[in-house]
């Protein structure tokens, strides 16, 4: 087990580069299962979740070469002898379920462990399964596994009862090899969904409408390999911008697509943070304590749930009271209890948190509970007076590439240490 030891109170300064998007690279890696040809990704972040997906693809029989230094991955799934995603991998990463659609489409059979519960809520995959059934797959549940079989997936119209990001991606991939046209309605519009559509198009799929509610896909019997550079991670970018803001610093976050972050940058401006937005940079200067603003998490282009915890950390130090409403996941306020241990004034009631800004936070021993909650604790610790220890940072390493090194380069006093665990 590793922990981060942070001496807070140092305003961050300098320039920091954002890495490739975790939530894009995972579906793109799964899409390599749709073809026998090699698929190459560049700008792949060095993350634990990417490592899990590599292991999963190899368990399925794909050849995977990951050059961690260069940040490239080449995947070739010439044959898929074992279309089975084992529990041990799926339980560590829910996004493993992204192999379901491609496997059924390519092998007419898949056995994928059910992900089970996770810290931020129940997170079922019923919408993925319902859509696969509509495409003609038979779904059985056997000993905690979903077993999906079909003769041939057939294009159809599918309406998602709820906007689901990985659900939309899974079914886009399944429809790519289905016979005929599939129309997906009430789709997720996230930039990661759009990027998957662009890559599927490069693989030879006729696909239209990504970034809108309705995506149309003409299935194709066989697809080409792809060569693609992964877009910047908008959640990492937002986290770094907030790191500059919460420490009262001035930093330039580079290799960003500012368009993907408009909901966040607007809220930061409302909070009176000084932002200069370039074509692929966001410069933040925090002239004073932020002003309290309310946020409401929503599917893209709304305020991302994946930035809610980090924004709450910022609001703990705001002038005034902010109301944070979490509309995507139940139980996504686990960070609030830890922030309160640092002196934050937060009252949680259902999916709403009322955050009354305080003048300062105090360092404390803290426990990371999930990926984005961990990031919020690191941010709060950077701003707090004194020392904090953030334990269980394996959550952080799932989705942030060398966050501690990046923060240290900006002047943060942050060290990684081994820690005994009973
Ligand atoms: C993805 C992101 C995650 C982000 C989330 C919301 C990846 C790998 N992960 O997760 O970082 O926090 O989008 O932006 O891209 N739901 C159902 N049934 C389903 C599927 C979803 O009820 O079959 C519900 C979920 O419980 C949740 C909501 O729909 O309340 C949205 O979840 P979804 O968009 O599917 O999240 P993920 O794709 O798992």
Short mmCIF file of C-alpha atoms and ligand atoms in Angstrom, two decimals:
data_model
loop_
_atom_site.label_atom_id
_atom_site.label_comp_id
_atom_site.label_asym_id
_atom_site.label_seq_id
_atom_site.Cartn_x
_atom_site.Cartn_y
_atom_site.Cartn_z
CA UNK A 1 0.00 0.00 0.00
CA UNK A 2 1.17 3.52 -0.71
CA UNK A 3 0.16 6.87 0.75
CA UNK A 4 0.83 10.50 -0.08
CA UNK A 5 2.29 12.84 2.52
CA UNK A 6 1.40 16.43 1.72
CA UNK A 7 2.60 19.62 3.42
CA UNK A 8 -0.12 22.08 2.46
CA UNK A 9 -0.25 25.81 2.00
CA UNK A 10 2.11 26.19 -0.96
CA UNK A 11 0.62 28.13 -3.91
CA UNK A 12 1.32 26.17 -7.12
CA UNK A 13 3.17 27.84 -10.00
CA UNK A 14 4.29 26.74 -13.44
CA UNK A 15 3.21 24.69 -16.40
CA UNK A 16 1.75 21.19 -16.42
CA UNK A 17 0.84 18.86 -19.28
CA UNK A 18 -2.32 16.78 -19.35
CA UNK A 19 -2.10 13.12 -20.41
CA UNK A 20 -4.35 10.95 -22.59
CA UNK A 21 -7.95 10.39 -21.50
CA UNK A 22 -8.56 7.31 -19.36
CA UNK A 23 -12.24 7.12 -20.26
CA UNK A 24 -11.38 7.26 -23.94
CA UNK A 25 -8.50 4.83 -24.01
CA UNK A 26 -10.49 2.03 -22.32
CA UNK A 27 -13.31 1.81 -24.93
CA UNK A 28 -10.78 2.33 -27.75
CA UNK A 29 -8.78 -0.64 -26.49
CA UNK A 30 -11.97 -2.73 -26.35
CA UNK A 31 -12.76 -1.69 -29.95
CA UNK A 32 -9.58 -3.48 -31.08
CA UNK A 33 -11.49 -6.73 -30.43
CA UNK A 34 -13.68 -5.93 -33.44
CA UNK A 35 -10.91 -6.64 -35.98
CA UNK A 36 -8.19 -9.18 -36.72
CA UNK A 37 -5.88 -6.33 -37.80
CA UNK A 38 -3.43 -4.51 -35.50
CA UNK A 39 -4.70 -1.38 -33.75
CA UNK A 40 -2.32 1.26 -32.39
CA UNK A 41 -3.00 3.96 -29.82
CA UNK A 42 -0.68 6.85 -29.01
CA UNK A 43 -0.74 9.18 -26.01
CA UNK A 44 -1.80 6.30 -23.78
CA UNK A 45 -1.60 7.31 -20.11
CA UNK A 46 0.27 5.07 -17.69
CA UNK A 47 -2.61 4.09 -15.41
CA UNK A 48 -3.66 1.09 -13.39
CA UNK A 49 -6.97 0.87 -15.31
CA UNK A 50 -5.06 0.70 -18.61
CA UNK A 51 -2.98 -2.11 -17.14
CA UNK A 52 -6.18 -3.93 -16.15
CA UNK A 53 -7.55 -3.60 -19.69
CA UNK A 54 -4.22 -4.90 -21.10
CA UNK A 55 -4.50 -7.95 -18.82
CA UNK A 56 -8.11 -8.48 -19.84
CA UNK A 57 -7.36 -8.30 -23.59
CA UNK A 58 -4.46 -10.73 -23.13
CA UNK A 59 -6.70 -13.11 -21.15
CA UNK A 60 -9.07 -13.04 -24.12
CA UNK A 61 -6.21 -14.09 -26.40
CA UNK A 62 -5.14 -10.76 -27.94
CA UNK A 63 -1.48 -9.85 -28.44
CA UNK A 64 -0.75 -6.55 -26.68
CA UNK A 65 2.44 -4.50 -26.73
CA UNK A 66 2.55 -1.55 -24.39
CA UNK A 67 5.52 0.80 -24.60
CA UNK A 68 5.06 2.74 -21.38
CA UNK A 69 7.90 5.17 -22.15
CA UNK A 70 6.50 6.17 -25.53
CA UNK A 71 2.88 5.84 -24.40
CA UNK A 72 1.86 3.56 -27.28
CA UNK A 73 -0.17 0.39 -27.25
CA UNK A 74 -0.60 -2.04 -30.14
CA UNK A 75 -3.34 -4.64 -29.87
CA UNK A 76 -4.00 -7.46 -32.28
CA UNK A 77 -6.88 -9.83 -31.66
CA UNK A 78 -6.26 -12.19 -34.58
CA UNK A 79 -8.21 -14.88 -32.77
CA UNK A 80 -10.27 -14.74 -29.60
CA UNK A 81 -10.12 -18.25 -28.19
CA UNK A 82 -11.53 -17.36 -24.75
CA UNK A 83 -14.29 -14.73 -24.97
CA UNK A 84 -14.51 -14.58 -21.19
CA UNK A 85 -13.85 -11.64 -18.84
CA UNK A 86 -13.01 -13.12 -15.43
CA UNK A 87 -14.33 -11.81 -12.12
CA UNK A 88 -10.85 -11.01 -10.80
CA UNK A 89 -10.34 -8.35 -13.48
CA UNK A 90 -13.90 -7.04 -13.75
CA UNK A 91 -14.16 -6.50 -9.99
CA UNK A 92 -11.14 -4.15 -10.06
CA UNK A 93 -12.47 -2.13 -13.02
CA UNK A 94 -16.11 -1.77 -14.01
CA UNK A 95 -15.14 -0.53 -17.47
CA UNK A 96 -14.14 -4.16 -18.22
CA UNK A 97 -17.78 -4.56 -19.22
CA UNK A 98 -16.83 -2.66 -22.42
CA UNK A 99 -15.60 -5.94 -23.91
CA UNK A 100 -19.13 -7.39 -23.87
CA UNK A 101 -20.43 -5.68 -27.03
CA UNK A 102 -17.32 -6.31 -29.17
CA UNK A 103 -17.04 -9.96 -28.04
CA UNK A 104 -20.64 -10.87 -28.81
CA UNK A 105 -20.45 -9.09 -32.16
CA UNK A 106 -17.19 -10.81 -33.15
CA UNK A 107 -17.47 -14.26 -31.49
CA UNK A 108 -21.29 -14.58 -31.15
CA UNK A 109 -20.60 -15.43 -27.53
CA UNK A 110 -19.23 -13.74 -24.42
CA UNK A 111 -19.04 -14.52 -20.75
CA UNK A 112 -18.44 -11.41 -18.66
CA UNK A 113 -18.51 -11.26 -14.89
CA UNK A 114 -21.12 -8.92 -13.43
CA UNK A 115 -19.26 -5.94 -11.95
CA UNK A 116 -21.11 -5.91 -8.61
CA UNK A 117 -21.33 -2.90 -6.31
CA UNK A 118 -18.75 -0.17 -5.98
CA UNK A 119 -18.07 2.63 -3.55
CA UNK A 120 -20.08 5.25 -5.43
CA UNK A 121 -23.29 3.29 -5.75
CA UNK A 122 -25.02 0.28 -7.27
CA UNK A 123 -24.09 1.06 -10.90
CA UNK A 124 -26.00 -1.71 -12.68
CA UNK A 125 -25.43 -2.73 -16.32
CA UNK A 126 -29.09 -3.51 -17.04
CA UNK A 127 -29.22 -0.96 -19.88
CA UNK A 128 -26.23 -2.60 -21.63
CA UNK A 129 -27.93 -5.99 -21.36
CA UNK A 130 -31.35 -4.78 -22.48
CA UNK A 131 -29.77 -3.20 -25.56
CA UNK A 132 -27.78 -6.36 -26.37
CA UNK A 133 -31.03 -8.34 -26.19
CA UNK A 134 -32.64 -5.88 -28.60
CA UNK A 135 -29.78 -6.54 -31.00
CA UNK A 136 -30.70 -10.23 -30.84
CA UNK A 137 -28.42 -11.61 -28.15
CA UNK A 138 -29.69 -14.10 -25.61
CA UNK A 139 -28.62 -13.13 -22.11
CA UNK A 140 -28.32 -15.65 -19.28
CA UNK A 141 -26.95 -15.11 -15.81
CA UNK A 142 -24.77 -17.95 -14.56
CA UNK A 143 -22.92 -17.88 -11.26
CA UNK A 144 -22.33 -14.14 -11.29
CA UNK A 145 -21.50 -14.06 -15.00
CA UNK A 146 -23.46 -12.66 -17.92
CA UNK A 147 -23.44 -15.18 -20.74
CA UNK A 148 -24.48 -13.60 -24.03
CA UNK A 149 -24.93 -15.63 -27.19
CA UNK A 150 -26.33 -14.99 -30.66
CA UNK A 151 -26.26 -16.29 -34.23
CA UNK A 152 -25.73 -12.82 -35.65
CA UNK A 153 -26.54 -9.44 -34.15
CA UNK A 154 -29.21 -7.60 -36.14
CA UNK A 155 -29.50 -3.82 -36.38
CA UNK A 156 -32.52 -2.25 -34.70
CA UNK A 157 -33.65 0.89 -32.87
CA UNK A 158 -32.64 1.15 -29.22
CA UNK A 159 -33.78 3.80 -26.77
CA UNK A 160 -31.66 4.13 -23.62
CA UNK A 161 -33.96 4.78 -20.62
CA UNK A 162 -31.11 6.67 -18.99
CA UNK A 163 -28.07 8.34 -20.52
CA UNK A 164 -25.21 5.90 -20.04
CA UNK A 165 -21.66 6.51 -21.25
CA UNK A 166 -20.21 2.99 -21.31
CA UNK A 167 -23.66 1.64 -22.26
CA UNK A 168 -23.70 3.83 -25.39
CA UNK A 169 -20.10 2.84 -26.20
CA UNK A 170 -20.70 -0.89 -25.69
CA UNK A 171 -23.69 -0.93 -28.01
CA UNK A 172 -21.96 1.26 -30.63
CA UNK A 173 -19.24 -1.37 -30.83
CA UNK A 174 -21.71 -4.26 -30.97
CA UNK A 175 -23.68 -2.52 -33.73
CA UNK A 176 -20.49 -1.98 -35.76
CA UNK A 177 -20.46 -5.69 -36.71
CA UNK A 178 -24.25 -6.22 -36.63
CA UNK A 179 -26.19 -6.83 -39.82
CA UNK A 180 -28.07 -3.72 -40.99
CA UNK A 181 -28.67 -0.35 -39.39
CA UNK A 182 -28.81 0.38 -35.66
CA UNK A 183 -30.27 3.62 -34.37
CA UNK A 184 -29.36 4.53 -30.78
CA UNK A 185 -31.59 7.08 -29.09
CA UNK A 186 -30.97 9.07 -25.90
CA UNK A 187 -27.23 8.43 -26.28
CA UNK A 188 -24.44 9.85 -24.15
CA UNK A 189 -22.81 12.85 -25.86
CA UNK A 190 -19.51 12.77 -23.95
CA UNK A 191 -16.32 13.61 -25.90
CA UNK A 192 -15.15 10.03 -25.23
CA UNK A 193 -18.24 8.67 -27.03
CA UNK A 194 -17.49 11.04 -29.92
CA UNK A 195 -13.89 9.87 -30.08
CA UNK A 196 -14.97 6.22 -30.19
CA UNK A 197 -17.28 7.08 -33.11
CA UNK A 198 -14.39 8.69 -35.00
CA UNK A 199 -12.21 5.61 -34.47
CA UNK A 200 -15.00 3.25 -35.55
CA UNK A 201 -15.36 5.37 -38.68
CA UNK A 202 -11.62 4.93 -39.35
CA UNK A 203 -12.13 1.19 -38.95
CA UNK A 204 -14.68 1.28 -41.77
CA UNK A 205 -18.00 1.69 -39.92
CA UNK A 206 -20.59 4.12 -41.33
CA UNK A 207 -21.61 6.03 -38.26
CA UNK A 208 -23.33 9.39 -37.84
CA UNK A 209 -24.70 11.57 -35.09
CA UNK A 210 -22.08 11.27 -32.34
CA UNK A 211 -22.33 14.20 -29.96
CA UNK A 212 -26.13 14.29 -30.43
CA UNK A 213 -28.94 12.26 -28.84
CA UNK A 214 -29.18 9.90 -31.82
CA UNK A 215 -26.38 7.82 -33.33
CA UNK A 216 -26.93 5.78 -36.53
CA UNK A 217 -24.60 2.89 -37.30
CA UNK A 218 -24.47 0.77 -40.45
CA UNK A 219 -23.01 -2.59 -39.51
CA UNK A 220 -20.10 -3.91 -41.60
CA UNK A 221 -19.03 -7.58 -41.87
CA UNK A 222 -15.35 -6.89 -41.24
CA UNK A 223 -13.38 -3.93 -39.97
CA UNK A 224 -9.86 -2.55 -40.43
CA UNK A 225 -7.32 -1.82 -37.73
CA UNK A 226 -6.79 1.76 -36.56
CA UNK A 227 -3.96 4.12 -35.64
CA UNK A 228 -5.14 6.85 -33.29
CA UNK A 229 -3.82 9.42 -30.84
CA UNK A 230 -5.90 9.55 -27.64
CA UNK A 231 -7.38 12.96 -26.79
CA UNK A 232 -6.42 14.81 -23.58
CA UNK A 233 -8.09 13.79 -20.32
CA UNK A 234 -10.66 16.49 -19.48
CA UNK A 235 -11.05 15.27 -15.90
CA UNK A 236 -7.31 15.37 -15.22
CA UNK A 237 -7.22 18.85 -16.80
CA UNK A 238 -10.05 20.07 -14.54
CA UNK A 239 -8.34 18.57 -11.47
CA UNK A 240 -5.10 20.39 -12.26
CA UNK A 241 -6.85 23.71 -12.90
CA UNK A 242 -8.59 23.37 -9.54
CA UNK A 243 -5.20 22.56 -7.92
CA UNK A 244 -3.99 25.96 -9.11
CA UNK A 245 -7.20 27.63 -7.92
CA UNK A 246 -7.40 26.02 -4.47
CA UNK A 247 -3.79 26.82 -3.56
CA UNK A 248 -4.12 30.47 -4.58
CA UNK A 249 -1.49 29.85 -7.25
CA UNK A 250 -1.03 30.56 -10.93
CA UNK A 251 -0.56 27.68 -13.35
CA UNK A 252 -0.80 26.95 -17.04
CA UNK A 253 -2.41 23.62 -17.90
CA UNK A 254 -1.39 22.53 -21.40
CA UNK A 255 -2.55 19.89 -23.93
CA UNK A 256 -6.20 20.50 -23.06
CA UNK A 257 -9.31 20.72 -25.23
CA UNK A 258 -10.96 23.71 -23.48
CA UNK A 259 -14.25 23.07 -25.35
CA UNK A 260 -14.61 19.81 -23.39
CA UNK A 261 -14.38 21.72 -20.11
CA UNK A 262 -16.77 24.61 -20.66
CA UNK A 263 -19.13 23.63 -17.83
CA UNK A 264 -16.19 23.58 -15.41
CA UNK A 265 -14.42 26.71 -16.62
CA UNK A 266 -17.68 28.69 -16.52
CA UNK A 267 -18.19 27.70 -12.89
CA UNK A 268 -14.59 28.61 -12.03
CA UNK A 269 -15.11 32.02 -13.63
CA UNK A 270 -18.33 32.44 -11.67
CA UNK A 271 -16.24 31.62 -8.59
CA UNK A 272 -14.07 34.61 -9.61
CA UNK A 273 -11.02 32.61 -10.64
CA UNK A 274 -9.02 34.37 -13.35
CA UNK A 275 -8.88 32.11 -16.41
CA UNK A 276 -7.13 32.70 -19.73
CA UNK A 277 -8.28 30.08 -22.20
CA UNK A 278 -6.12 29.43 -25.26
CA UNK A 279 -6.64 26.98 -28.13
CA UNK A 280 -5.18 24.11 -26.07
CA UNK A 281 -4.29 25.66 -22.73
CA UNK A 282 -6.04 26.92 -19.62
CA UNK A 283 -4.16 29.43 -17.49
CA UNK A 284 -5.59 29.89 -14.02
CA UNK A 285 -4.77 32.57 -11.50
CA UNK A 286 -6.46 32.63 -8.14
CA UNK A 287 -6.41 36.23 -6.98
CA UNK A 288 -8.39 35.61 -3.79
CA UNK A 289 -10.58 33.05 -2.04
CA UNK A 290 -13.17 31.75 -4.51
CA UNK A 291 -16.73 32.95 -4.36
CA UNK A 292 -19.26 30.21 -3.51
CA UNK A 293 -21.20 28.89 -6.52
CA UNK A 294 -23.75 26.09 -6.84
CA UNK A 295 -23.21 23.10 -9.10
CA UNK A 296 -25.48 20.42 -10.50
CA UNK A 297 -23.88 17.36 -12.07
CA UNK A 298 -25.39 16.33 -15.40
CA UNK A 299 -24.50 14.26 -18.46
CA UNK A 300 -22.22 16.08 -20.95
CA UNK A 301 -22.26 18.98 -21.77
CA UNK A 302 -23.40 19.54 -18.17
CA UNK A 303 -21.07 19.72 -15.17
CA UNK A 304 -19.27 16.34 -14.96
CA UNK A 305 -19.90 14.11 -11.94
CA UNK A 306 -16.20 13.18 -12.19
CA UNK A 307 -15.26 16.76 -11.17
CA UNK A 308 -17.86 17.12 -8.40
CA UNK A 309 -15.56 15.97 -5.57
CA UNK A 310 -12.68 18.23 -6.67
CA UNK A 311 -15.02 21.22 -6.98
CA UNK A 312 -16.40 20.52 -3.52
CA UNK A 313 -12.84 20.69 -2.15
CA UNK A 314 -12.53 24.17 -3.70
CA UNK A 315 -15.91 25.26 -2.30
CA UNK A 316 -14.90 24.30 1.26
CA UNK A 317 -12.68 27.41 1.15
CA UNK A 318 -15.12 29.71 -0.64
CA UNK A 319 -16.66 32.98 0.52
CA UNK A 320 -20.29 32.03 1.13
CA UNK A 321 -22.33 28.85 0.87
CA UNK A 322 -22.52 26.57 -2.12
CA UNK A 323 -25.07 23.86 -2.88
CA UNK A 324 -23.73 20.84 -4.76
CA UNK A 325 -26.29 18.50 -6.28
CA UNK A 326 -25.17 15.08 -7.54
CA UNK A 327 -27.62 13.81 -10.15
CA UNK A 328 -25.67 10.93 -11.74
CA UNK A 329 -24.62 8.61 -8.92
CA UNK A 330 -26.12 7.96 -5.53
CA UNK A 331 -23.64 7.86 -2.68
CA UNK A 332 -21.03 10.01 -4.40
CA UNK A 333 -20.29 12.20 -1.38
CA UNK A 334 -17.88 9.86 0.41
CA UNK A 335 -15.20 12.59 0.27
CA UNK A 336 -17.43 14.95 2.32
CA UNK A 337 -16.79 13.07 5.58
CA UNK A 338 -13.01 13.22 5.01
CA UNK A 339 -13.11 16.93 4.09
CA UNK A 340 -15.02 17.58 7.31
CA UNK A 341 -12.16 15.99 9.24
CA UNK A 342 -10.00 18.80 7.82
CA UNK A 343 -12.37 21.43 9.19
CA UNK A 344 -14.75 21.82 6.24
CA UNK A 345 -18.37 22.71 6.99
CA UNK A 346 -20.47 20.36 4.85
CA UNK A 347 -23.98 19.04 5.42
CA UNK A 348 -25.07 16.18 3.19
CA UNK A 349 -28.75 15.50 2.68
CA UNK A 350 -29.51 12.85 0.07
CA UNK A 351 -27.99 13.91 -3.23
CA UNK A 352 -27.36 17.46 -2.04
CA UNK A 353 -24.41 18.85 -0.11
CA UNK A 354 -24.45 22.30 1.44
CA UNK A 355 -20.89 23.59 1.75
CA UNK A 356 -20.32 26.64 3.92
CA UNK A 357 -16.91 28.05 3.07
CA UNK A 358 -14.34 28.29 5.88
CA UNK A 359 -11.20 30.46 6.01
CA UNK A 360 -8.80 27.54 6.12
CA UNK A 361 -8.52 23.76 6.32
CA UNK A 362 -6.19 21.81 8.62
CA UNK A 363 -4.08 18.85 7.53
CA UNK A 364 -5.26 15.41 8.71
CA UNK A 365 -4.84 11.69 8.05
CA UNK A 366 -7.27 10.92 5.20
CA UNK A 367 -8.59 7.82 3.51
CA UNK A 368 -9.19 7.69 -0.25
CA UNK A 369 -12.43 5.88 -1.07
CA UNK A 370 -12.75 6.11 -4.85
CA UNK A 371 -10.89 7.62 -7.75
CA UNK A 372 -12.25 11.17 -7.88
CA UNK A 373 -12.77 11.37 -4.11
CA UNK A 374 -9.03 10.69 -3.75
CA UNK A 375 -8.26 13.60 -6.05
CA UNK A 376 -10.43 15.91 -3.97
CA UNK A 377 -8.58 14.93 -0.79
CA UNK A 378 -5.22 15.61 -2.44
CA UNK A 379 -6.49 19.04 -3.54
CA UNK A 380 -7.79 19.89 -0.07
CA UNK A 381 -4.50 18.71 1.47
CA UNK A 382 -2.53 20.98 -0.91
CA UNK A 383 -4.49 23.95 0.41
CA UNK A 384 -4.64 22.94 4.09
CA UNK A 385 -2.35 24.20 6.84
CA UNK A 386 0.05 21.50 8.03
CA UNK A 387 0.55 17.89 7.04
CA UNK A 388 -1.93 15.42 5.57
CA UNK A 389 -1.49 11.77 4.81
CA UNK A 390 -3.76 10.40 2.07
CA UNK A 391 -3.94 6.60 2.40
CA UNK A 392 -5.13 3.99 -0.12
CA UNK A 393 -3.95 5.98 -3.12
CA UNK A 394 -4.26 2.94 -5.39
CA UNK A 395 -7.63 4.52 -6.21
CA UNK A 396 -5.81 7.63 -7.45
CA UNK A 397 -3.35 5.62 -9.55
CA UNK A 398 -6.28 3.97 -11.35
CA UNK A 399 -7.03 7.19 -13.16
CA UNK A 400 -4.28 9.80 -12.68
CA UNK A 401 -0.90 9.48 -14.33
CA UNK A 402 1.88 10.45 -11.88
CA UNK A 403 -0.33 13.10 -10.25
CA UNK A 404 2.10 13.48 -7.34
CA UNK A 405 5.04 14.09 -9.72
CA UNK A 406 3.08 16.62 -11.73
CA UNK A 407 2.06 18.50 -8.58
CA UNK A 408 5.62 18.37 -7.22
CA UNK A 409 6.88 19.97 -10.45
CA UNK A 410 4.44 22.83 -9.72
CA UNK A 411 6.01 23.35 -6.30
CA UNK A 412 3.76 21.16 -4.15
CA UNK A 413 5.37 19.49 -1.16
CA UNK A 414 4.09 15.98 -1.78
CA UNK A 415 5.84 12.64 -1.24
CA UNK A 416 4.80 9.06 -1.91
CA UNK A 417 5.50 6.61 0.86
CA UNK A 418 4.95 2.92 1.53
CA UNK A 419 2.59 2.16 4.34
CA UNK A 420 1.92 -0.89 6.43
CA UNK A 421 -1.58 -2.24 6.15
CA UNK A 422 -3.02 -4.65 8.69
C1 LIG B 1 -18.74 6.57 -17.14
C2 LIG B 1 -17.34 6.97 -16.77
C3 LIG B 1 -17.30 7.50 -15.35
C4 LIG B 1 -18.33 8.63 -15.17
C5 LIG B 1 -19.70 8.20 -15.68
C6 LIG B 1 -20.70 9.35 -15.70
C7 LIG B 1 -15.98 5.47 -18.11
C8 LIG B 1 -15.06 4.30 -18.14
N1 LIG B 1 -16.48 5.80 -16.91
O1 LIG B 1 -19.14 5.52 -16.25
O2 LIG B 1 -15.99 7.97 -15.08
O3 LIG B 1 -18.43 8.95 -13.82
O4 LIG B 1 -19.61 7.69 -17.01
O5 LIG B 1 -20.22 10.39 -16.46
O6 LIG B 1 -16.24 6.09 -19.11
N2 LIG B 1 -26.95 3.13 -15.18
C9 LIG B 1 -27.98 2.23 -15.04
N3 LIG B 1 -27.95 1.09 -15.80
C10 LIG B 1 -26.95 0.84 -16.69
C11 LIG B 1 -25.93 1.78 -16.86
C12 LIG B 1 -25.96 2.93 -16.09
O7 LIG B 1 -28.88 2.42 -14.23
O8 LIG B 1 -27.01 -0.21 -17.36
C13 LIG B 1 -26.95 4.37 -14.36
C14 LIG B 1 -25.75 4.45 -13.43
O9 LIG B 1 -25.97 3.75 -12.23
C15 LIG B 1 -25.64 5.94 -13.24
C16 LIG B 1 -26.05 6.51 -14.59
O10 LIG B 1 -26.80 5.47 -15.24
O11 LIG B 1 -26.57 6.38 -12.27
C17 LIG B 1 -24.92 6.93 -15.50
O12 LIG B 1 -23.95 5.91 -15.53
P1 LIG B 1 -23.02 5.65 -16.78
O13 LIG B 1 -23.02 6.81 -17.68
O14 LIG B 1 -23.36 4.32 -17.36
O15 LIG B 1 -21.59 5.54 -16.09
P2 LIG B 1 -20.41 4.64 -16.59
O16 LIG B 1 -20.51 4.48 -18.06
O17 LIG B 1 -20.30 3.42 -15.74
#
